[in-house]
PDB file of C-alpha atoms in Angstrom:
ATOM      1  CA  MET A   1      97.128 -10.859 -43.399  1.00 67.00           C
ATOM      2  CA  GLU A   2      99.389 -12.658 -45.640  1.00 74.00           C
ATOM      3  CA  TYR A   3      97.692 -16.057 -44.808  1.00 67.00           C
ATOM      4  CA  LEU A   4      94.275 -14.617 -45.454  1.00 65.00           C
ATOM      5  CA  ILE A   5      95.465 -13.380 -49.012  1.00 70.00           C
ATOM      6  CA  ILE A   6      97.056 -16.740 -49.733  1.00 70.00           C
ATOM      7  CA  ALA A   7      93.900 -18.638 -48.564  1.00 58.00           C
ATOM      8  CA  VAL A   8      91.738 -16.359 -50.790  1.00 61.00           C
ATOM      9  CA  LEU A   9      93.960 -16.952 -53.737  1.00 64.00           C
ATOM     10  CA  LEU A  10      93.977 -20.791 -53.150  1.00 63.00           C
ATOM     11  CA  ILE A  11      90.132 -20.864 -52.798  1.00 68.00           C
ATOM     12  CA  ALA A  12      89.754 -18.830 -56.098  1.00 60.00           C
ATOM     13  CA  LEU A  13      92.252 -21.108 -57.919  1.00 64.00           C
ATOM     14  CA  PHE A  14      90.328 -24.114 -56.652  1.00 59.00           C
ATOM     15  CA  LEU A  15      86.963 -22.737 -57.789  1.00 58.00           C
ATOM     16  CA  VAL A  16      88.386 -21.977 -61.254  1.00 52.00           C
ATOM     17  CA  ALA A  17      89.836 -25.497 -61.518  1.00 50.00           C
ATOM     18  CA  LEU A  18      86.542 -26.991 -60.379  1.00 46.00           C
ATOM     19  CA  ARG A  19      84.562 -25.122 -62.940  1.00 51.00           C
ATOM     20  CA  LYS A  20      86.960 -26.107 -65.735  1.00 45.00           C
ATOM     21  CA  LEU A  21      86.574 -29.775 -64.736  1.00 40.00           C
ATOM     22  CA  ASN A  22      82.754 -29.606 -64.649  1.00 43.00           C
ATOM     23  CA  ASN A  23      82.844 -28.227 -68.213  1.00 41.00           C
ATOM     24  CA  GLN A  24      85.115 -30.952 -69.391  1.00 40.00           C
ATOM     25  CA  MET A  25      82.824 -33.610 -67.860  1.00 50.00           C
ATOM     26  CA  GLU A  26      79.788 -32.908 -70.096  1.00 82.00           C
ATOM     27  CA  THR A  27      77.342 -35.760 -69.751  1.00 94.00           C
ATOM     28  CA  LEU A  28      76.902 -38.475 -72.285  1.00 95.00           C
ATOM     29  CA  LEU A  29      73.191 -37.477 -72.404  1.00 96.00           C
ATOM     30  CA  ASN A  30      74.169 -33.924 -73.480  1.00 96.00           C
ATOM     31  CA  ARG A  31      76.723 -35.084 -75.992  1.00 97.00           C
ATOM     32  CA  MET A  32      74.136 -37.612 -77.372  1.00 97.00           C
ATOM     33  CA  SER A  33      71.553 -34.891 -77.734  1.00 97.00           C
ATOM     34  CA  ASN A  34      73.984 -32.794 -79.660  1.00 96.00           C
ATOM     35  CA  PHE A  35      74.799 -35.670 -81.924  1.00 97.00           C
ATOM     36  CA  VAL A  36      71.081 -36.543 -82.498  1.00 97.00           C
ATOM     37  CA  ILE A  37      70.300 -32.982 -83.608  1.00 97.00           C
ATOM     38  CA  LEU A  38      73.296 -32.965 -86.038  1.00 96.00           C
ATOM     39  CA  TYR A  39      72.578 -36.362 -87.374  1.00 97.00           C
ATOM     40  CA  CYS A  40      68.969 -35.631 -88.057  1.00 96.00           C
ATOM     41  CA  GLN A  41      69.883 -32.405 -89.831  1.00 95.00           C
ATOM     42  CA  ASN A  42      72.507 -34.349 -91.933  1.00 94.00           C
ATOM     43  CA  MET A  43      69.647 -36.758 -92.971  1.00 94.00           C
ATOM     44  CA  GLY A  44      67.444 -33.791 -93.983  1.00 93.00           C
ATOM     45  CA  VAL A  45      65.053 -34.464 -91.169  1.00 94.00           C
ATOM     46  CA  SER A  46      63.655 -31.774 -88.885  1.00 92.00           C
ATOM     47  CA  VAL A  47      64.136 -32.229 -85.100  1.00 95.00           C
ATOM     48  CA  ASN A  48      62.675 -30.043 -82.289  1.00 94.00           C
ATOM     49  CA  PRO A  49      63.113 -30.448 -78.507  1.00 94.00           C
ATOM     50  CA  LEU A  50      59.992 -32.681 -78.185  1.00 94.00           C
ATOM     51  CA  LYS A  51      61.263 -35.034 -80.916  1.00 96.00           C
ATOM     52  CA  LEU A  52      64.656 -34.973 -79.399  1.00 97.00           C
ATOM     53  CA  GLN A  53      63.318 -36.331 -76.170  1.00 97.00           C
ATOM     54  CA  LYS A  54      61.639 -39.193 -77.746  1.00 98.00           C
ATOM     55  CA  LEU A  55      64.676 -40.131 -79.854  1.00 98.00           C
ATOM     56  CA  LEU A  56      66.714 -40.119 -76.795  1.00 98.00           C
ATOM     57  CA  TYR A  57      64.203 -42.356 -75.086  1.00 98.00           C
ATOM     58  CA  TYR A  58      64.269 -44.917 -77.923  1.00 98.00           C
ATOM     59  CA  ILE A  59      68.101 -44.852 -78.055  1.00 98.00           C
ATOM     60  CA  GLN A  60      68.131 -45.607 -74.267  1.00 98.00           C
ATOM     61  CA  SER A  61      65.321 -48.249 -74.568  1.00 97.00           C
ATOM     62  CA  TRP A  62      66.929 -50.187 -77.348  1.00 98.00           C
ATOM     63  CA  HIS A  63      70.356 -49.990 -75.576  1.00 97.00           C
ATOM     64  CA  ILE A  64      68.888 -51.327 -72.467  1.00 97.00           C
ATOM     65  CA  THR A  65      67.234 -54.146 -74.366  1.00 97.00           C
ATOM     66  CA  LYS A  66      70.210 -55.062 -76.536  1.00 96.00           C
ATOM     67  CA  PHE A  67      72.871 -54.797 -73.769  1.00 95.00           C
ATOM     68  CA  GLU A  68      71.049 -56.664 -70.989  1.00 93.00           C
ATOM     69  CA  LYS A  69      69.734 -53.719 -68.941  1.00 93.00           C
ATOM     70  CA  ASP A  70      72.892 -51.621 -69.336  1.00 94.00           C
ATOM     71  CA  ILE A  71      71.760 -48.049 -69.084  1.00 94.00           C
ATOM     72  CA  LEU A  72      73.429 -45.821 -71.539  1.00 95.00           C
ATOM     73  CA  PHE A  73      72.763 -42.383 -70.023  1.00 94.00           C
ATOM     74  CA  GLU A  74      73.295 -41.261 -66.471  1.00 91.00           C
ATOM     75  CA  THR A  75      69.614 -40.833 -65.864  1.00 93.00           C
ATOM     76  CA  MET A  76      66.236 -42.343 -66.774  1.00 96.00           C
ATOM     77  CA  PRO A  77      63.507 -40.315 -68.331  1.00 97.00           C
ATOM     78  CA  GLU A  78      60.434 -39.127 -66.441  1.00 97.00           C
ATOM     79  CA  ALA A  79      56.921 -39.936 -67.745  1.00 97.00           C
ATOM     80  CA  TRP A  80      55.603 -36.576 -68.594  1.00 96.00           C
ATOM     81  CA  VAL A  81      52.179 -35.909 -70.161  1.00 95.00           C
ATOM     82  CA  ASN A  82      53.712 -35.750 -73.680  1.00 93.00           C
ATOM     83  CA  GLY A  83      55.884 -38.973 -73.049  1.00 95.00           C
ATOM     84  CA  PRO A  84      59.341 -39.614 -71.745  1.00 97.00           C
ATOM     85  CA  VAL A  85      61.439 -36.621 -70.955  1.00 97.00           C
ATOM     86  CA  TYR A  86      65.025 -36.242 -69.804  1.00 97.00           C
ATOM     87  CA  ARG A  87      64.884 -33.267 -67.362  1.00 95.00           C
ATOM     88  CA  PRO A  88      68.523 -32.091 -68.092  1.00 95.00           C
ATOM     89  CA  ILE A  89      67.698 -31.819 -71.905  1.00 95.00           C
ATOM     90  CA  TYR A  90      64.348 -30.278 -71.087  1.00 93.00           C
ATOM     91  CA  ASP A  91      66.115 -27.638 -69.067  1.00 92.00           C
ATOM     92  CA  LYS A  92      68.653 -27.065 -71.813  1.00 92.00           C
ATOM     93  CA  TYR A  93      66.004 -26.349 -74.327  1.00 90.00           C
ATOM     94  CA  LYS A  94      62.859 -25.381 -72.319  1.00 86.00           C
ATOM     95  CA  ALA A  95      62.374 -22.046 -74.026  1.00 80.00           C
ATOM     96  CA  ASN A  96      61.491 -23.854 -77.355  1.00 72.00           C
ATOM     97  CA  PHE A  97      60.047 -27.152 -75.809  1.00 67.00           C
ATOM     98  CA  PHE A  98      56.329 -26.346 -76.202  1.00 67.00           C
ATOM     99  CA  ARG A  99      56.693 -24.192 -79.247  1.00 71.00           C
ATOM    100  CA  ASN A 100      57.768 -27.111 -81.461  1.00 76.00           C
ATOM    101  CA  VAL A 101      60.489 -24.966 -82.946  1.00 88.00           C
ATOM    102  CA  ASN A 102      62.991 -27.015 -85.076  1.00 90.00           C
ATOM    103  CA  PHE A 103      66.589 -26.611 -84.276  1.00 89.00           C
ATOM    104  CA  PRO A 104      68.108 -24.231 -86.721  1.00 89.00           C
ATOM    105  CA  ASN A 105      70.852 -25.660 -89.105  1.00 87.00           C
ATOM    106  CA  THR A 106      73.267 -22.944 -89.936  1.00 87.00           C
ATOM    107  CA  LEU A 107      75.931 -25.237 -91.370  1.00 84.00           C
ATOM    108  CA  ASP A 108      76.747 -26.053 -94.847  1.00 88.00           C
ATOM    109  CA  GLU A 109      76.683 -29.656 -96.067  1.00 90.00           C
ATOM    110  CA  GLU A 110      80.399 -30.175 -95.705  1.00 92.00           C
ATOM    111  CA  GLU A 111      80.762 -28.510 -92.278  1.00 92.00           C
ATOM    112  CA  LEU A 112      77.629 -30.499 -91.065  1.00 91.00           C
ATOM    113  CA  THR A 113      79.084 -33.713 -92.161  1.00 93.00           C
ATOM    114  CA  LYS A 114      82.294 -32.786 -90.294  1.00 94.00           C
ATOM    115  CA  GLN A 115      80.337 -31.857 -87.206  1.00 93.00           C
ATOM    116  CA  VAL A 116      78.413 -35.183 -87.161  1.00 93.00           C
ATOM    117  CA  ALA A 117      81.658 -37.177 -87.448  1.00 95.00           C
ATOM    118  CA  SER A 118      83.211 -35.136 -84.597  1.00 95.00           C
ATOM    119  CA  SER A 119      80.172 -35.440 -82.405  1.00 95.00           C
ATOM    120  CA  LEU A 120      80.084 -39.145 -82.997  1.00 95.00           C
ATOM    121  CA  GLN A 121      83.718 -39.586 -82.080  1.00 96.00           C
ATOM    122  CA  ASN A 122      82.990 -37.534 -78.904  1.00 95.00           C
ATOM    123  CA  LEU A 123      80.409 -40.118 -77.796  1.00 96.00           C
ATOM    124  CA  ASN A 124      83.208 -42.783 -77.517  1.00 95.00           C
ATOM    125  CA  LEU A 125      80.885 -45.782 -78.234  1.00 96.00           C
ATOM    126  CA  SER A 126      81.849 -49.213 -79.427  1.00 96.00           C
ATOM    127  CA  GLU A 127      81.152 -50.151 -83.039  1.00 97.00           C
ATOM    128  CA  GLU A 128      78.342 -52.374 -81.861  1.00 97.00           C
ATOM    129  CA  LYS A 129      76.673 -49.401 -79.879  1.00 97.00           C
ATOM    130  CA  GLN A 130      77.263 -47.077 -82.935  1.00 97.00           C
ATOM    131  CA  ASP A 131      75.369 -49.599 -85.231  1.00 97.00           C
ATOM    132  CA  LEU A 132      72.495 -49.630 -82.658  1.00 97.00           C
ATOM    133  CA  LEU A 133      72.437 -45.840 -82.531  1.00 97.00           C
ATOM    134  CA  PHE A 134      72.245 -45.526 -86.282  1.00 97.00           C
ATOM    135  CA  SER A 135      69.514 -48.117 -86.536  1.00 97.00           C
ATOM    136  CA  VAL A 136      67.320 -46.351 -83.948  1.00 98.00           C
ATOM    137  CA  LEU A 137      67.865 -43.018 -85.528  1.00 98.00           C
ATOM    138  CA  ASN A 138      67.273 -44.172 -89.062  1.00 97.00           C
ATOM    139  CA  ALA A 139      64.105 -46.020 -87.990  1.00 97.00           C
ATOM    140  CA  TYR A 140      62.701 -43.335 -85.512  1.00 97.00           C
ATOM    141  CA  GLY A 141      64.279 -40.123 -86.758  1.00 96.00           C
ATOM    142  CA  VAL A 142      62.143 -39.922 -89.806  1.00 96.00           C
ATOM    143  CA  MET A 143      58.904 -40.036 -87.759  1.00 96.00           C
ATOM    144  CA  SER A 144      57.081 -36.899 -86.564  1.00 94.00           C
ATOM    145  CA  ASP A 145      57.295 -35.803 -83.034  1.00 93.00           C
ATOM    146  CA  GLU A 146      53.424 -36.343 -82.765  1.00 94.00           C
ATOM    147  CA  ARG A 147      53.777 -39.997 -83.935  1.00 96.00           C
ATOM    148  CA  LEU A 148      56.649 -40.557 -81.567  1.00 96.00           C
ATOM    149  CA  VAL A 149      54.502 -39.071 -78.724  1.00 95.00           C
ATOM    150  CA  LEU A 150      51.646 -41.404 -79.687  1.00 96.00           C
ATOM    151  CA  MET A 151      54.010 -44.373 -79.901  1.00 97.00           C
ATOM    152  CA  THR A 152      55.430 -43.821 -76.282  1.00 97.00           C
ATOM    153  CA  HIS A 153      51.743 -43.356 -74.997  1.00 96.00           C
ATOM    154  CA  SER A 154      50.846 -46.830 -76.471  1.00 96.00           C
ATOM    155  CA  GLU A 155      53.778 -48.581 -74.760  1.00 97.00           C
ATOM    156  CA  GLU A 156      53.937 -50.163 -71.378  1.00 97.00           C
ATOM    157  CA  PRO A 157      57.061 -48.347 -69.895  1.00 98.00           C
ATOM    158  CA  TRP A 158      55.523 -44.876 -70.077  1.00 97.00           C
ATOM    159  CA  ASN A 159      52.006 -46.170 -69.043  1.00 96.00           C
ATOM    160  CA  GLU A 160      53.392 -47.942 -65.996  1.00 97.00           C
ATOM    161  CA  ALA A 161      55.232 -44.994 -64.750  1.00 97.00           C
ATOM    162  CA  ARG A 162      51.989 -42.903 -65.103  1.00 96.00           C
ATOM    163  CA  LYS A 163      49.641 -45.449 -63.513  1.00 96.00           C
ATOM    164  CA  GLY A 164      47.024 -43.774 -61.383  1.00 95.00           C
ATOM    165  CA  LEU A 165      47.627 -40.300 -62.903  1.00 94.00           C
ATOM    166  CA  SER A 166      45.252 -38.364 -64.887  1.00 93.00           C
ATOM    167  CA  PRO A 167      46.179 -37.746 -68.573  1.00 90.00           C
ATOM    168  CA  ILE A 168      47.128 -34.124 -67.837  1.00 93.00           C
ATOM    169  CA  GLU A 169      48.608 -34.629 -64.409  1.00 94.00           C
ATOM    170  CA  ARG A 170      52.284 -33.628 -63.984  1.00 94.00           C
ATOM    171  CA  SER A 171      54.774 -36.378 -63.057  1.00 94.00           C
ATOM    172  CA  GLU A 172      58.336 -36.769 -62.145  1.00 95.00           C
ATOM    173  CA  ASN A 173      58.046 -40.639 -62.037  1.00 96.00           C
ATOM    174  CA  LYS A 174      61.066 -42.244 -63.614  1.00 97.00           C
ATOM    175  CA  ILE A 175      60.396 -44.858 -66.324  1.00 97.00           C
ATOM    176  CA  SER A 176      61.837 -48.211 -65.188  1.00 97.00           C
ATOM    177  CA  ALA A 177      64.817 -49.875 -66.913  1.00 97.00           C
ATOM    178  CA  ASP A 178      63.420 -53.240 -65.971  1.00 97.00           C
ATOM    179  CA  THR A 179      60.044 -52.433 -67.661  1.00 97.00           C
ATOM    180  CA  ILE A 180      61.793 -51.262 -70.750  1.00 97.00           C
ATOM    181  CA  PHE A 181      63.923 -54.339 -70.870  1.00 97.00           C
ATOM    182  CA  ASN A 182      61.034 -56.763 -70.434  1.00 97.00           C
ATOM    183  CA  TYR A 183      58.617 -54.762 -72.831  1.00 97.00           C
ATOM    184  CA  TYR A 184      61.026 -54.528 -75.747  1.00 97.00           C
ATOM    185  CA  ASN A 185      62.204 -58.089 -75.423  1.00 96.00           C
ATOM    186  CA  ARG A 186      58.584 -59.150 -75.524  1.00 95.00           C
ATOM    187  CA  ARG A 187      58.169 -57.201 -78.596  1.00 93.00           C
ATOM    188  CA  ILE A 188      61.244 -58.918 -80.149  1.00 92.00           C
ATOM    189  CA  ALA A 189      59.924 -62.298 -79.311  1.00 92.00           C
ATOM    190  CA  GLU A 190      56.443 -61.624 -80.699  1.00 90.00           C
ATOM    191  CA  ARG A 191      57.884 -60.486 -84.075  1.00 88.00           C
ATOM    192  CA  THR A 192      60.202 -63.498 -84.044  1.00 89.00           C
ATOM    193  CA  ASN A 193      57.366 -65.863 -83.511  1.00 87.00           C
ATOM    194  CA  ALA A 194      54.974 -64.175 -85.956  1.00 73.00           C
TER     195      ALA A 194
END
């Protein structure tokens, strides 16, 4: 009987330690989504779950392009009807995803600035990657979610992943990092040669 009690206690301790470890290992994608929301709010720009998805997509895309196919997040987005979507972020905010409800900002200006700085530090990015992040957010963050959806719909990576699907057909097809890399590098070359 003593061995059974000890075994149950050891299993319980193991499960508690495992849960604590999982909470500490929050993904970069989740940490980045938190940062993007705070950064946009600090810029005075509204952001909702749909817009957040597109901003995360452009952060990932330009990171892949600049850093030679290096994938920033642990997953690639799926080619959904309304553009690229990271399923873990959709799951986190799905109650508000299709209602276009902006994330509320309950922080005063000083606290918001502190939260942005803390969230940025939590990302643990190099200075070069931070510069890219700010460039993407400053360029795309001021755009509406509708405009960002239309942009992704006009670009090759999303279209390639949805090839053969009707405009309203569900898809879990992942957008290819290779296609992203090639597409955005072509865009850079076209602008350079223009």
